Tab-separated table of C-alpha atoms and ligand atoms in Angstrom:
chain	number	residue	atom	x	y	z
A	233	MET	CA	121.322	99.775	86.578
A	234	LYS	CA	120.646	99.484	90.353
A	235	TYR	CA	116.889	99.777	91.262
A	236	VAL	CA	115.883	99.341	87.631
A	237	ASP	CA	117.146	95.910	86.228
A	238	GLU	CA	116.039	94.038	89.360
A	239	PHE	CA	112.552	95.501	89.189
A	240	ARG	CA	112.203	94.679	85.462
A	241	SER	CA	113.378	90.986	85.637
A	242	GLY	CA	111.287	88.997	83.267
A	243	GLU	CA	111.936	85.810	85.289
A	244	ARG	CA	110.491	87.466	88.683
A	245	ALA	CA	107.730	88.921	86.458
A	246	VAL	CA	106.509	85.511	85.459
A	247	ARG	CA	106.777	84.276	89.272
A	248	LEU	CA	104.640	87.379	90.369
A	249	ALA	CA	102.270	86.777	87.434
A	250	ALA	CA	101.626	83.064	88.545
A	251	ALA	CA	101.149	84.073	92.087
A	252	ILE	CA	98.547	86.713	90.949
A	253	HIS	CA	96.776	84.036	88.933
A	254	ARG	CA	96.724	81.591	91.819
A	255	GLU	CA	95.601	84.018	94.430
A	256	ALA	CA	93.001	85.952	92.373
A	257	ASP	CA	89.544	84.462	93.127
A	258	ALA	CA	88.151	83.621	89.660
A	259	GLY	CA	84.572	84.120	91.028
A	260	ARG	CA	85.056	87.900	91.493
A	261	THR	CA	86.584	90.856	89.824
A	262	TYR	CA	89.444	93.120	91.196
A	263	ARG	CA	89.394	96.658	90.045
A	264	LEU	CA	92.535	98.447	91.203
A	265	MET	CA	93.082	102.063	90.503
A	266	GLU	CA	96.489	103.210	89.758
A	267	PHE	CA	96.592	106.857	91.100
A	268	CYS	CA	99.661	108.063	89.309
A	269	GLY	CA	100.099	108.596	85.487
A	270	GLY	CA	103.696	106.981	86.006
A	271	HIS	CA	101.981	103.728	86.962
A	272	THR	CA	99.465	104.000	83.822
A	273	HIS	CA	102.716	104.103	81.730
A	274	ALA	CA	104.544	101.239	83.372
A	275	ILE	CA	101.260	99.111	82.854
A	276	PHE	CA	101.081	99.931	79.317
A	277	ARG	CA	104.742	100.025	78.407
A	278	PHE	CA	105.328	96.598	80.071
A	279	GLY	CA	101.933	95.054	79.025
A	280	LEU	CA	101.235	94.260	82.689
A	281	GLN	CA	97.506	94.152	82.108
A	282	ASP	CA	98.114	91.153	79.824
A	283	LEU	CA	100.120	89.301	82.645
A	284	VAL	CA	97.253	89.326	85.049
A	285	PRO	CA	93.997	87.512	84.895
A	286	VAL	CA	91.136	89.315	82.913
A	287	ASN	CA	89.255	89.717	86.357
A	288	VAL	CA	91.964	91.775	87.610
A	289	GLU	CA	91.575	95.292	85.922
A	290	PHE	CA	93.827	98.339	86.274
A	291	VAL	CA	91.692	101.402	86.358
A	292	HIS	CA	93.475	104.913	85.633
A	293	GLY	CA	93.291	107.458	88.055
A	294	PRO	CA	93.762	111.286	88.484
A	295	GLY	CA	97.379	111.154	89.183
A	296	CYS	CA	98.697	113.234	86.172
A	297	PRO	CA	99.241	116.841	87.448
A	298	VAL	CA	98.966	118.343	84.041
A	299	CYS	CA	95.856	116.597	83.124
A	300	VAL	CA	94.042	117.766	86.352
A	301	LEU	CA	94.850	121.318	85.860
A	302	PRO	CA	91.728	123.098	84.911
A	303	MET	CA	91.552	125.072	81.571
A	304	GLY	CA	90.955	128.342	83.147
A	305	ARG	CA	94.431	128.082	84.845
A	306	ILE	CA	95.983	127.550	81.461
A	307	ASP	CA	94.149	130.617	80.224
A	308	ASN	CA	95.386	132.722	82.961
A	309	ALA	CA	98.922	131.664	82.154
A	310	ILE	CA	98.405	132.527	78.545
A	311	ASP	CA	96.871	135.704	79.484
A	312	LEU	CA	99.935	136.614	81.758
A	313	ALA	CA	102.302	135.759	79.002
A	314	ARG	CA	100.401	137.797	76.234
A	315	ASN	CA	98.898	140.667	78.047
A	316	HIS	CA	101.172	141.512	81.177
A	317	ASP	CA	104.632	141.751	79.215
A	318	VAL	CA	106.167	138.954	81.399
A	319	ILE	CA	108.760	136.156	80.911
A	320	LEU	CA	106.646	133.065	81.747
A	321	CYS	CA	108.570	130.171	82.667
A	322	THR	CA	107.172	126.693	82.447
A	323	TYR	CA	107.862	123.084	82.426
A	324	GLY	CA	107.749	121.426	78.885
A	325	ASP	CA	104.672	119.310	79.602
A	326	LEU	CA	102.506	122.265	79.981
A	327	MET	CA	103.466	123.970	76.564
A	328	ARG	CA	100.861	122.026	74.394
A	329	VAL	CA	97.934	121.513	76.646
A	330	PRO	CA	95.058	123.188	75.150
A	331	GLY	CA	93.515	126.182	76.862
A	332	SER	CA	90.321	127.691	75.862
A	333	HIS	CA	89.555	128.158	71.910
A	334	ARG	CA	92.419	125.719	71.127
A	335	MET	CA	95.004	128.279	72.209
A	336	SER	CA	98.130	126.909	74.161
A	337	LEU	CA	101.198	128.194	75.576
A	338	LEU	CA	103.032	126.977	72.535
A	339	LYS	CA	100.763	128.798	70.165
A	340	ALA	CA	100.928	131.991	72.229
A	341	LYS	CA	104.907	131.647	72.308
A	342	ALA	CA	104.778	131.280	68.295
A	343	ALA	CA	102.767	134.421	68.290
A	344	GLY	CA	105.518	136.423	70.101
A	345	ALA	CA	104.599	135.867	73.834
A	346	ASP	CA	108.028	135.426	75.999
A	347	ILE	CA	107.387	131.886	77.117
A	348	ARG	CA	110.284	129.857	78.176
A	349	MET	CA	110.551	126.148	78.782
A	350	VAL	CA	112.468	125.329	82.020
A	351	TYR	CA	113.791	122.296	83.618
A	352	SER	CA	113.668	123.391	87.255
A	353	THR	CA	112.920	126.423	89.474
A	354	ARG	CA	116.625	127.182	89.407
A	355	ASP	CA	116.267	127.936	85.709
A	356	ALA	CA	113.530	130.317	86.310
A	357	LEU	CA	115.352	132.139	89.141
A	358	ALA	CA	118.479	132.360	86.624
A	359	ILE	CA	116.363	134.104	84.004
A	360	ALA	CA	114.941	136.492	86.748
A	361	ARG	CA	118.625	137.445	87.730
A	362	ALA	CA	119.553	137.874	83.978
A	363	HIS	CA	116.502	140.158	83.330
A	364	ARG	CA	116.082	142.439	86.284
A	365	ARG	CA	113.990	144.779	84.359
A	366	ARG	CA	111.464	142.269	83.189
A	367	GLN	CA	108.739	140.639	85.379
A	368	VAL	CA	109.678	136.812	85.481
A	369	VAL	CA	106.645	134.284	86.531
A	370	PHE	CA	107.169	130.842	87.154
A	371	PHE	CA	104.359	128.718	86.392
A	372	ALA	CA	104.073	126.154	89.252
A	373	ILE	CA	102.164	122.888	88.905
A	374	GLY	CA	102.451	119.417	90.339
A	375	PHE	CA	101.465	117.331	93.301
A	376	GLU	CA	103.291	117.439	96.776
A	377	THR	CA	106.249	116.103	94.958
A	378	THR	CA	107.145	119.407	93.077
A	379	ALA	CA	105.771	121.869	95.746
A	380	PRO	CA	109.063	121.862	97.979
A	381	PRO	CA	111.341	122.941	94.959
A	382	THR	CA	108.882	125.684	94.453
A	383	ALA	CA	109.070	126.814	98.016
A	384	VAL	CA	112.908	126.808	97.840
A	385	ALA	CA	112.709	128.916	94.934
A	386	ILE	CA	110.346	131.244	96.670
A	387	ARG	CA	112.596	131.488	99.667
A	388	GLN	CA	115.724	132.026	97.423
A	389	ALA	CA	114.082	134.915	95.539
A	390	ARG	CA	113.241	136.522	98.961
A	391	ALA	CA	116.917	136.070	100.254
A	392	GLU	CA	118.357	137.642	97.005
A	393	GLY	CA	115.880	140.439	96.805
A	394	LEU	CA	114.768	139.228	93.436
A	395	SER	CA	111.685	141.553	93.333
A	396	ASN	CA	110.923	140.848	89.599
A	397	PHE	CA	110.351	136.964	90.401
A	398	SER	CA	106.898	135.617	91.211
A	399	VAL	CA	105.062	132.287	91.135
A	400	PHE	CA	101.609	131.462	89.769
A	401	CYS	CA	100.988	128.678	92.071
A	402	ASN	CA	98.880	125.516	91.072
A	403	HIS	CA	100.186	122.634	93.400
A	404	VAL	CA	97.454	120.365	94.218
A	405	LEU	CA	97.155	117.736	97.170
A	406	THR	CA	96.619	113.938	96.676
A	407	PRO	CA	94.717	112.814	99.756
A	408	PRO	CA	91.825	115.133	99.158
A	409	ALA	CA	91.515	114.087	95.490
A	410	LEU	CA	91.681	110.341	96.581
A	411	ALA	CA	89.049	110.930	99.282
A	412	TYR	CA	86.793	112.507	96.755
A	413	ILE	CA	87.123	109.594	94.234
A	414	LEU	CA	86.669	107.000	97.065
A	415	ARG	CA	83.559	108.815	98.175
A	416	GLU	CA	82.166	108.976	94.817
A	417	ASN	CA	83.133	105.061	94.398
A	418	ALA	CA	80.998	104.503	97.679
A	419	ARG	CA	78.012	106.543	96.419
A	420	ALA	CA	78.234	105.148	92.719
A	421	SER	CA	75.450	102.586	91.539
A	422	ARG	CA	77.884	101.413	88.893
A	423	PRO	CA	78.042	97.618	89.037
A	424	ALA	CA	81.963	97.512	89.368
A	425	GLY	CA	83.504	100.037	91.811
A	426	ILE	CA	87.080	100.416	92.807
A	427	ASP	CA	88.299	97.519	94.900
A	428	GLY	CA	91.903	98.838	95.933
A	429	VAL	CA	94.227	101.625	95.151
A	430	LEU	CA	97.901	101.561	93.976
A	431	GLY	CA	98.831	104.773	96.004
A	432	PRO	CA	101.096	107.537	94.661
A	433	SER	CA	104.915	106.885	94.924
A	434	HIS	CA	106.910	109.963	94.477
A	435	VAL	CA	104.311	112.076	96.332
A	436	SER	CA	104.512	109.596	99.209
A	437	THR	CA	108.259	110.236	99.464
A	438	ILE	CA	107.142	113.663	100.727
A	439	ILE	CA	104.014	113.044	102.813
A	440	GLY	CA	104.592	109.529	103.788
A	441	SER	CA	102.290	106.569	103.382
A	442	GLY	CA	100.518	107.508	106.830
A	443	ALA	CA	98.802	110.312	104.770
A	444	TYR	CA	96.615	107.756	103.377
A	445	GLU	CA	95.435	106.145	106.472
A	446	PRO	CA	92.335	108.358	106.978
A	447	CYS	CA	91.163	107.465	103.709
A	448	ALA	CA	91.775	103.834	103.864
A	449	GLU	CA	89.879	103.629	107.149
A	450	ALA	CA	87.059	106.060	106.181
A	451	PHE	CA	86.204	104.090	102.945
A	452	SER	CA	87.283	100.613	103.999
A	453	MET	CA	89.671	100.677	100.991
A	454	PRO	CA	92.910	98.675	100.759
A	455	VAL	CA	95.857	100.930	99.705
A	456	VAL	CA	99.307	99.915	98.637
A	457	ILE	CA	101.924	102.563	97.971
A	458	ALA	CA	103.522	101.228	94.632
A	459	GLY	CA	106.843	102.182	92.988
A	460	PHE	CA	106.924	102.888	89.214
A	461	GLU	CA	108.737	99.864	87.840
A	462	PRO	CA	106.949	96.870	86.397
A	463	LEU	CA	107.584	94.621	89.321
A	464	ASP	CA	106.636	97.282	91.819
A	465	VAL	CA	103.379	97.594	90.281
A	466	MET	CA	102.895	93.762	89.910
A	467	GLN	CA	104.029	93.154	93.668
A	468	SER	CA	101.534	95.994	94.694
A	469	ALA	CA	98.605	94.413	92.775
A	470	LEU	CA	99.454	91.228	94.430
A	471	MET	CA	99.607	92.899	97.951
A	472	LEU	CA	96.153	94.408	97.132
A	473	ILE	CA	94.739	91.043	95.985
A	474	ARG	CA	95.789	89.442	99.298
A	475	GLN	CA	94.081	92.308	101.303
A	476	ILE	CA	90.928	92.225	99.428
A	477	ASN	CA	90.645	88.303	99.724
A	478	ALA	CA	91.193	88.645	103.421
A	479	GLY	CA	88.823	91.572	103.892
A	480	ARG	CA	91.482	93.887	105.090
A	481	HIS	CA	91.786	97.635	104.277
A	482	ALA	CA	95.273	98.730	105.410
A	483	VAL	CA	97.805	100.968	103.981
A	484	GLU	CA	100.840	98.984	102.935
A	485	ASN	CA	104.026	100.346	101.653
A	486	GLU	CA	105.695	98.437	98.562
A	487	TYR	CA	107.948	101.239	97.675
A	488	THR	CA	109.940	100.885	100.946
A	489	ARG	CA	113.258	101.716	99.360
A	490	VAL	CA	112.035	105.124	98.989
A	491	VAL	CA	108.772	105.820	101.149
A	492	THR	CA	108.510	105.972	104.799
A	493	ARG	CA	105.284	106.298	106.980
A	494	GLU	CA	106.282	109.968	108.044
A	495	GLY	CA	107.640	111.174	104.710
A	496	ASN	CA	110.184	113.868	104.414
A	497	ARG	CA	109.824	116.244	107.571
A	498	LYS	CA	112.127	118.733	106.151
A	499	ALA	CA	110.080	119.269	102.961
A	500	GLN	CA	106.740	119.172	104.913
A	501	ALA	CA	108.077	121.965	107.297
A	502	LEU	CA	109.270	123.972	104.218
A	503	MET	CA	105.888	123.705	102.515
A	504	ALA	CA	104.016	124.657	105.590
A	505	GLU	CA	106.210	127.897	105.867
A	506	VAL	CA	105.739	128.938	102.093
A	507	PHE	CA	102.318	127.756	101.555
A	508	GLU	CA	98.887	127.730	102.869
A	509	THR	CA	95.935	125.296	101.911
A	510	ARG	CA	93.287	126.950	99.495
A	511	PRO	CA	89.820	126.348	101.004
A	512	ALA	CA	88.853	125.052	97.587
A	513	PHE	CA	90.477	124.386	94.039
A	514	GLU	CA	89.002	123.358	90.865
A	515	TRP	CA	90.166	120.000	89.547
A	516	ARG	CA	89.714	119.061	85.839
A	517	GLY	CA	87.296	116.139	86.037
A	518	LEU	CA	86.679	116.290	89.701
A	519	GLY	CA	85.144	119.666	90.307
A	520	LYS	CA	85.795	122.071	93.155
A	521	LEU	CA	87.299	120.098	96.166
A	522	PRO	CA	87.877	121.613	99.525
A	523	ASP	CA	91.552	121.801	101.054
A	524	SER	CA	92.929	120.213	97.890
A	525	ALA	CA	95.477	122.810	96.582
A	526	LEU	CA	98.267	125.113	97.862
A	527	ALA	CA	98.422	128.859	97.747
A	528	ILE	CA	101.526	131.054	98.591
A	529	ALA	CA	101.172	131.961	102.241
A	530	GLY	CA	100.424	135.531	103.078
A	531	SER	CA	103.970	136.122	104.630
A	532	TYR	CA	105.215	135.620	101.118
A	533	ALA	CA	102.467	137.425	99.374
A	534	ASP	CA	104.812	139.623	97.350
A	535	VAL	CA	106.011	136.645	95.575
A	536	ASP	CA	102.624	135.453	94.528
A	537	ALA	CA	101.690	136.033	90.783
A	538	GLU	CA	98.089	135.806	91.453
A	539	ARG	CA	98.079	138.836	93.622
A	540	ARG	CA	100.571	140.850	91.704
A	541	PHE	CA	98.864	140.544	88.489
A	542	ALA	CA	95.188	140.301	89.986
A	543	LEU	CA	94.466	137.138	87.988
A	544	PRO	CA	90.802	136.562	87.560
A	545	ALA	CA	89.167	133.192	88.256
A	546	THR	CA	88.324	131.776	84.839
A	547	ALA	CA	86.230	128.648	84.082
A	548	GLY	CA	87.778	127.718	80.591
A	549	SER	CA	85.628	125.829	78.046
A	550	GLU	CA	86.258	121.973	77.553
A	551	VAL	CA	86.355	120.595	74.093
A	552	LYS	CA	83.209	118.970	73.277
A	553	GLY	CA	83.367	115.232	73.153
A	554	CYS	CA	86.639	115.215	75.217
A	555	LEU	CA	86.268	112.644	77.930
A	556	CYS	CA	89.376	113.619	80.011
A	557	PRO	CA	87.113	114.363	83.146
A	558	SER	CA	85.405	110.985	83.239
A	559	ILE	CA	88.753	109.287	82.326
A	560	LEU	CA	90.265	111.146	85.243
A	561	ARG	CA	87.585	109.832	87.570
A	562	GLY	CA	88.186	106.082	86.390
A	563	GLU	CA	84.797	105.983	84.730
A	564	ASP	CA	85.878	105.816	81.195
A	565	LYS	CA	88.951	104.496	79.408
A	566	PRO	CA	90.809	106.672	76.346
A	567	ALA	CA	89.316	104.202	73.745
A	568	ASP	CA	85.831	105.265	74.806
A	569	CYS	CA	86.476	108.658	73.589
A	570	ARG	CA	85.284	109.328	69.987
A	571	LEU	CA	88.003	111.754	69.292
A	572	PHE	CA	90.798	109.140	70.340
A	573	GLY	CA	93.257	108.589	67.435
A	574	THR	CA	91.054	110.419	65.086
A	575	VAL	CA	90.847	113.958	65.647
A	576	CYS	CA	92.912	113.622	68.945
A	577	THR	CA	96.454	112.281	68.499
A	578	PRO	CA	99.576	113.507	70.548
A	579	GLU	CA	100.507	115.820	67.270
A	580	ASN	CA	97.083	117.401	67.640
A	581	PRO	CA	95.969	116.910	71.077
A	582	MET	CA	92.391	117.956	72.064
A	583	GLY	CA	92.707	117.327	75.917
A	584	ALA	CA	95.459	117.338	78.537
A	585	CYS	CA	95.268	113.473	78.772
A	586	MET	CA	96.739	113.271	75.273
A	587	VAL	CA	99.287	115.809	75.893
A	588	SER	CA	101.122	115.008	79.119
A	589	SER	CA	103.689	112.248	79.271
A	590	GLU	CA	101.735	110.886	82.265
A	591	GLY	CA	98.382	111.082	80.591
A	592	ALA	CA	96.267	108.067	80.121
A	593	CYS	CA	95.397	108.699	76.453
A	594	ALA	CA	99.058	109.448	75.627
A	595	ALA	CA	99.802	105.996	77.241
A	596	TYR	CA	97.339	104.126	75.206
A	597	TRP	CA	98.477	105.734	72.034
A	598	SER	CA	102.263	105.521	72.770
A	599	TYR	CA	102.063	101.786	73.372
A	600	GLY	CA	99.364	100.862	70.941
A	601	ARG	CA	97.398	99.282	73.632
A	602	PHE	CA	94.170	100.126	71.775
A	603	ARG	CA	94.865	98.057	68.844
A	604	GLN	CA	94.283	94.687	70.206
A	605	PRO	CA	92.159	93.835	73.189
A	606	ALA	CA	93.941	92.020	76.262
A	607	THR	CA	93.939	88.233	75.457
A	608	ALA	CA	95.181	86.982	78.885
A	609	ALA	CA	93.085	84.229	80.247
B	945	SF4	S1	91.329	111.125	73.330
B	945	SF4	FE1	91.677	113.562	73.366
B	945	SF4	S2	89.739	114.284	73.326
B	945	SF4	FE2	89.627	111.984	74.014
B	945	SF4	S3	89.645	112.065	76.241
B	945	SF4	FE3	91.616	111.725	75.439
B	945	SF4	S4	92.621	113.848	75.250
B	945	SF4	FE4	90.197	114.095	75.455
């Protein structure tokens, strides 16, 4: 398959692994944070950690949009569905994410709330057209990748006069989160910090690789925008190792088949029209970050579910012992969690990192990487 097979070639992987072994300095460590959950899954699915020297370590970052959603927002969505007589439309990933008191959208649905899983914003609009006497709310989450389709839906609802449709907006922005992590990394007294970043791929198709240049400059941090196939990740790791060895800290783009420096200007203009930046937003694991999320702009206030239903700001209560917050900061790994594989499994998730298809705990569990330590030399 075009753009898949050639990026999964075992022969090329062997050559890239040899180059990484040759160029990585045995006298130091290379801690490379992969920002996206998609990278984390590629690393585990294809066993990439075992192909690189032991002093090259992949550190998992906060790039799973379901995982960083604070519990209070899940509680808000559950409240909407249970107490406001709405049809709540949501992506499947969110259905099993635990809210406070082990409640989830799936459990609320089982108890009678009208919650429907959709594959796109178009599905949510279709439900609103079919049920004009009911309020239909789309639970919008994701990074800059999924914000443009939400913006299109908001404009479409306005154009059609779909007054029963609104959006509960939870879109978050990646550069502020990366800046936070790099700032903490610079402050940390931990012996091993982050040496380089495998930058977001799909997000960067929208905002462009140039969006990370201020971060790279401010924190003297090498960044390589990396695709999601195994050879993308290996090539990007090699590019980072070369930058680190040369003492450089540029933003380089490995994912040139999709990402440009400027990004998608049309999508950016659409987002600027429909959304405004929130002064601050709570990220699970990272806390309240300034200018890190989108709200629906005042000119589209009538489509904003937060205003329509006067949703309160709620904090939510984390499960005791769940290490999702520190895993999202790259400080712990899933196997460090006492609940991993015992109390917490994909069938019975305690935290969002075990639920989402992009979560680090789900990746460890799915590919069994916790069963045997890496043995590469
Ligand atoms: S294993 Fe479960 S409880 Fe532990 S950090 Fe992961 S999601 Fe949280």
